[in-house]
XYZ file of C-alpha atoms in Angstrom:
270
model
C -90.469 86.061 -54.543
C -89.417 83.251 -56.834
C -88.885 79.491 -56.867
C -85.804 78.484 -54.871
C -83.282 75.860 -55.981
C -83.295 72.692 -53.888
C -80.216 71.625 -51.939
C -78.240 68.998 -53.893
C -78.222 66.652 -50.911
C -80.192 63.467 -51.556
C -81.665 63.132 -48.053
C -85.364 64.024 -47.758
C -87.665 64.566 -44.826
C -91.411 64.009 -44.818
C -93.662 66.763 -43.546
C -95.940 64.395 -41.618
C -95.780 62.081 -44.620
C -97.070 64.730 -47.043
C -94.679 67.548 -47.931
C -91.230 66.520 -49.090
C -88.459 68.758 -47.813
C -84.841 68.606 -49.003
C -82.384 67.381 -46.429
C -79.009 68.699 -45.457
C -76.996 65.728 -44.255
C -76.392 65.472 -40.525
C -77.811 68.958 -39.974
C -81.190 68.173 -41.554
C -84.138 69.136 -39.414
C -82.158 69.849 -36.262
C -83.748 73.284 -35.734
C -87.179 73.527 -34.038
C -90.242 73.556 -36.239
C -92.338 76.673 -36.513
C -95.905 77.660 -37.297
C -97.868 78.257 -40.490
C -101.230 79.964 -40.962
C -103.438 81.452 -43.654
C -104.780 84.998 -43.868
C -107.754 85.485 -43.800
C -108.189 81.758 -43.038
C -107.901 78.207 -44.383
C -111.425 78.268 -45.879
C -111.067 80.412 -48.986
C -113.893 81.497 -51.279
C -113.329 80.608 -54.922
C -111.551 83.447 -56.752
C -110.314 85.101 -53.541
C -106.661 85.687 -52.631
C -104.984 84.124 -49.620
C -101.634 84.824 -47.997
C -99.706 82.090 -46.217
C -97.487 83.033 -43.295
C -94.573 81.168 -41.734
C -93.117 82.076 -38.360
C -89.730 80.727 -37.347
C -86.497 81.985 -35.822
C -84.824 85.380 -35.685
C -81.837 83.645 -37.268
C -83.882 82.561 -40.306
C -82.231 83.567 -43.589
C -84.776 82.131 -45.999
C -88.139 80.372 -45.880
C -89.327 77.599 -48.202
C -92.919 76.442 -48.625
C -93.846 72.992 -49.908
C -97.052 71.246 -50.928
C -98.139 67.637 -50.861
C -98.267 67.683 -54.648
C -94.488 67.882 -54.735
C -94.416 71.101 -56.759
C -91.243 73.175 -56.783
C -91.041 75.012 -53.437
C -91.660 78.716 -53.077
C -88.903 80.769 -51.506
C -89.005 84.083 -49.698
C -86.812 86.117 -47.377
C -87.910 87.183 -43.896
C -89.289 90.667 -43.461
C -86.756 93.273 -42.421
C -88.983 94.617 -39.643
C -89.808 91.141 -38.339
C -87.168 88.571 -39.192
C -88.947 85.747 -37.385
C -91.756 85.503 -39.970
C -92.353 85.719 -43.698
C -95.372 85.847 -46.003
C -96.083 83.934 -49.218
C -98.702 85.528 -51.478
C -98.742 82.386 -53.575
C -102.485 82.326 -54.340
C -104.097 85.338 -55.968
C -107.307 83.606 -57.106
C -108.292 80.490 -55.146
C -109.363 77.456 -57.170
C -109.657 73.718 -56.637
C -106.080 73.344 -57.938
C -104.782 75.323 -54.952
C -106.384 73.130 -52.299
C -104.302 70.707 -50.253
C -101.752 70.729 -47.489
C -98.893 73.185 -47.212
C -95.901 73.234 -44.886
C -92.850 75.428 -44.594
C -89.236 75.248 -43.441
C -86.775 77.973 -42.552
C -83.039 77.907 -43.170
C -80.134 79.310 -41.154
C -76.382 78.910 -41.453
C -76.744 75.753 -39.325
C -79.170 74.007 -41.665
C -82.940 73.836 -41.940
C -85.682 73.436 -39.390
C -88.126 70.618 -38.969
C -91.197 71.014 -41.197
C -94.106 72.908 -39.710
C -97.364 71.130 -39.009
C -99.331 70.984 -42.274
C -101.933 73.612 -43.121
C -104.933 72.447 -45.171
C -106.492 74.916 -47.618
C -110.097 74.370 -48.692
C -111.943 76.196 -51.462
C -115.584 77.105 -50.805
C -118.413 78.302 -53.031
C -117.954 75.726 -55.771
C -121.617 74.650 -55.710
C -124.915 75.678 -54.067
C -125.304 75.910 -50.315
C -127.028 73.145 -48.330
C -129.739 73.806 -45.767
C -129.240 73.520 -42.009
C -131.952 72.784 -39.451
C -132.195 71.725 -35.806
C -134.372 69.001 -34.280
C -136.410 69.276 -32.156
C -135.648 72.993 -32.006
C -132.720 75.431 -32.115
C -133.637 76.389 -28.540
C -132.986 73.581 -26.062
C -132.420 73.235 -22.344
C -129.044 72.234 -20.987
C -128.737 68.464 -20.753
C -131.098 67.777 -23.651
C -130.177 66.214 -26.998
C -130.350 68.103 -30.287
C -129.411 67.136 -33.837
C -128.338 69.435 -36.663
C -129.215 68.252 -40.172
C -127.406 69.391 -43.302
C -129.515 68.759 -46.414
C -128.877 69.039 -50.142
C -130.144 67.844 -53.517
C -126.753 66.242 -54.205
C -124.859 63.626 -52.199
C -121.401 64.181 -50.760
C -119.838 64.590 -47.344
C -120.752 67.185 -44.743
C -118.810 69.552 -42.529
C -120.407 71.384 -39.617
C -118.590 74.469 -38.368
C -119.242 76.531 -35.266
C -118.427 80.225 -35.442
C -115.278 80.835 -33.429
C -114.591 77.112 -33.183
C -111.271 75.436 -33.838
C -112.468 73.633 -36.951
C -115.081 71.408 -38.530
C -116.786 68.673 -36.584
C -115.626 65.302 -37.836
C -117.757 64.000 -40.664
C -117.683 60.553 -39.038
C -120.027 61.939 -36.405
C -122.701 62.430 -39.050
C -125.380 59.920 -40.040
C -126.001 59.988 -43.760
C -129.289 59.266 -45.499
C -130.516 59.684 -49.055
C -134.133 59.386 -50.061
C -136.954 61.200 -51.873
C -134.403 63.264 -53.766
C -132.855 64.694 -50.588
C -129.400 63.903 -49.235
C -128.994 64.576 -45.551
C -126.220 64.427 -42.972
C -127.301 64.521 -39.327
C -124.939 65.594 -36.555
C -125.968 64.491 -33.058
C -125.192 66.965 -30.289
C -125.927 66.221 -26.681
C -126.453 66.221 -23.927
C -125.711 69.864 -24.713
C -124.320 72.493 -22.371
C -123.646 76.220 -22.585
C -120.346 75.694 -24.454
C -122.291 74.476 -27.498
C -124.316 77.655 -27.733
C -123.440 79.637 -30.867
C -123.775 80.040 -34.624
C -123.391 76.980 -36.863
C -123.005 76.610 -40.629
C -122.659 73.508 -42.736
C -120.968 72.792 -46.046
C -121.345 69.976 -48.530
C -118.066 68.621 -49.845
C -117.459 66.819 -53.105
C -117.150 63.069 -52.502
C -114.071 62.684 -54.706
C -112.545 66.089 -53.949
C -112.885 66.427 -50.200
C -111.306 69.912 -50.120
C -113.817 71.360 -52.584
C -116.782 72.689 -50.592
C -120.089 74.364 -51.317
C -121.253 77.785 -50.276
C -122.048 77.848 -46.555
C -125.581 77.239 -45.370
C -127.532 80.052 -43.774
C -126.354 80.482 -40.175
C -128.241 78.636 -37.443
C -128.236 80.096 -33.932
C -128.282 77.372 -31.284
C -129.506 78.565 -27.888
C -128.910 76.477 -24.762
C -130.955 77.574 -21.767
C -130.797 76.540 -18.124
C -132.704 73.365 -17.247
C -136.399 74.049 -16.652
C -137.373 73.778 -12.950
C -139.425 70.662 -12.269
C -142.989 71.085 -10.985
C -143.372 68.974 -7.847
C -146.883 70.247 -6.975
C -148.635 66.939 -7.650
C -145.974 64.954 -5.817
C -146.271 67.276 -2.818
C -150.082 66.972 -2.794
C -149.815 63.181 -2.824
C -147.308 63.253 0.045
C -149.571 65.577 2.053
C -152.570 63.331 1.378
C -150.705 60.225 2.550
C -149.496 62.050 5.666
C -153.073 63.163 6.395
C -154.364 59.583 6.102
C -151.638 58.359 8.446
C -152.528 61.028 11.011
C -156.228 60.215 10.675
C -155.487 56.540 11.229
C -153.446 57.305 14.341
C -156.227 59.564 15.629
C -158.807 56.795 15.183
C -156.576 54.285 16.991
C -156.084 56.696 19.877
C -159.807 57.427 20.052
C -160.599 53.703 20.038
C -158.074 53.066 22.813
C -159.442 55.922 24.920
C -163.040 54.741 24.434
C -162.133 51.152 25.360
C -160.322 52.352 28.473
C -163.334 54.329 29.690
C -165.695 51.466 28.943
C -163.541 49.065 30.958
C -163.422 51.454 33.940
C -167.165 51.865 33.873
C -167.708 48.100 33.806
C -165.396 47.699 36.813
C -167.521 49.985 38.961
C -170.516 47.748 38.494
């Protein structure tokens, strides 16, 4: 694998405004875009390798990968046993310099494809892990509110990830506070349901380098139980008491009416 020479055409396409891809005149970007992913994933521990994969067309002759930094693109040929995808082992030891957004394009005899959706690589483990806690408890009933707080000695931004989830919860959902030497980001969840049950971890990100993250916090298991049945014993006792008073009142009225009727009959005989 080596750096590929760019097409001499002057036209350029933007990969969602980030990755610049060389154009090819009227044929530029007429082929469908394809997918890009990272193995083992887009969150990469510092010093670890990562392989980027592009999947395109069976007609693909060459794949190019670009970054938002505008560095010279990487080039690779599709695999012989699977011509619709190719791998780029471009990062052997992940560092903060490798973070950012990547996209790729494949080429055929008809021109090049549209750029893939961008893939963001983040480096983790650059500074100590924050703590993660749940209020009022990591065990809550369905329908209740719960907040997860990510705390650290240093300020920054926070990312809350759920194991098996699609990605981090948006940092805008966090409330930030800083006092008594503790920085804290609080994520409000709720009313919760069974879909929010699972394992959560949080990361602190550098304020100026948003793709440079800390070690992950210890995992927090959030349990969401069925709503607790309500105890209606007192309400039922009150209802029974009221019904008893009503029946007693009706009984007294009937007794009074019966007594008056007998008294009137007795007076009539005299």
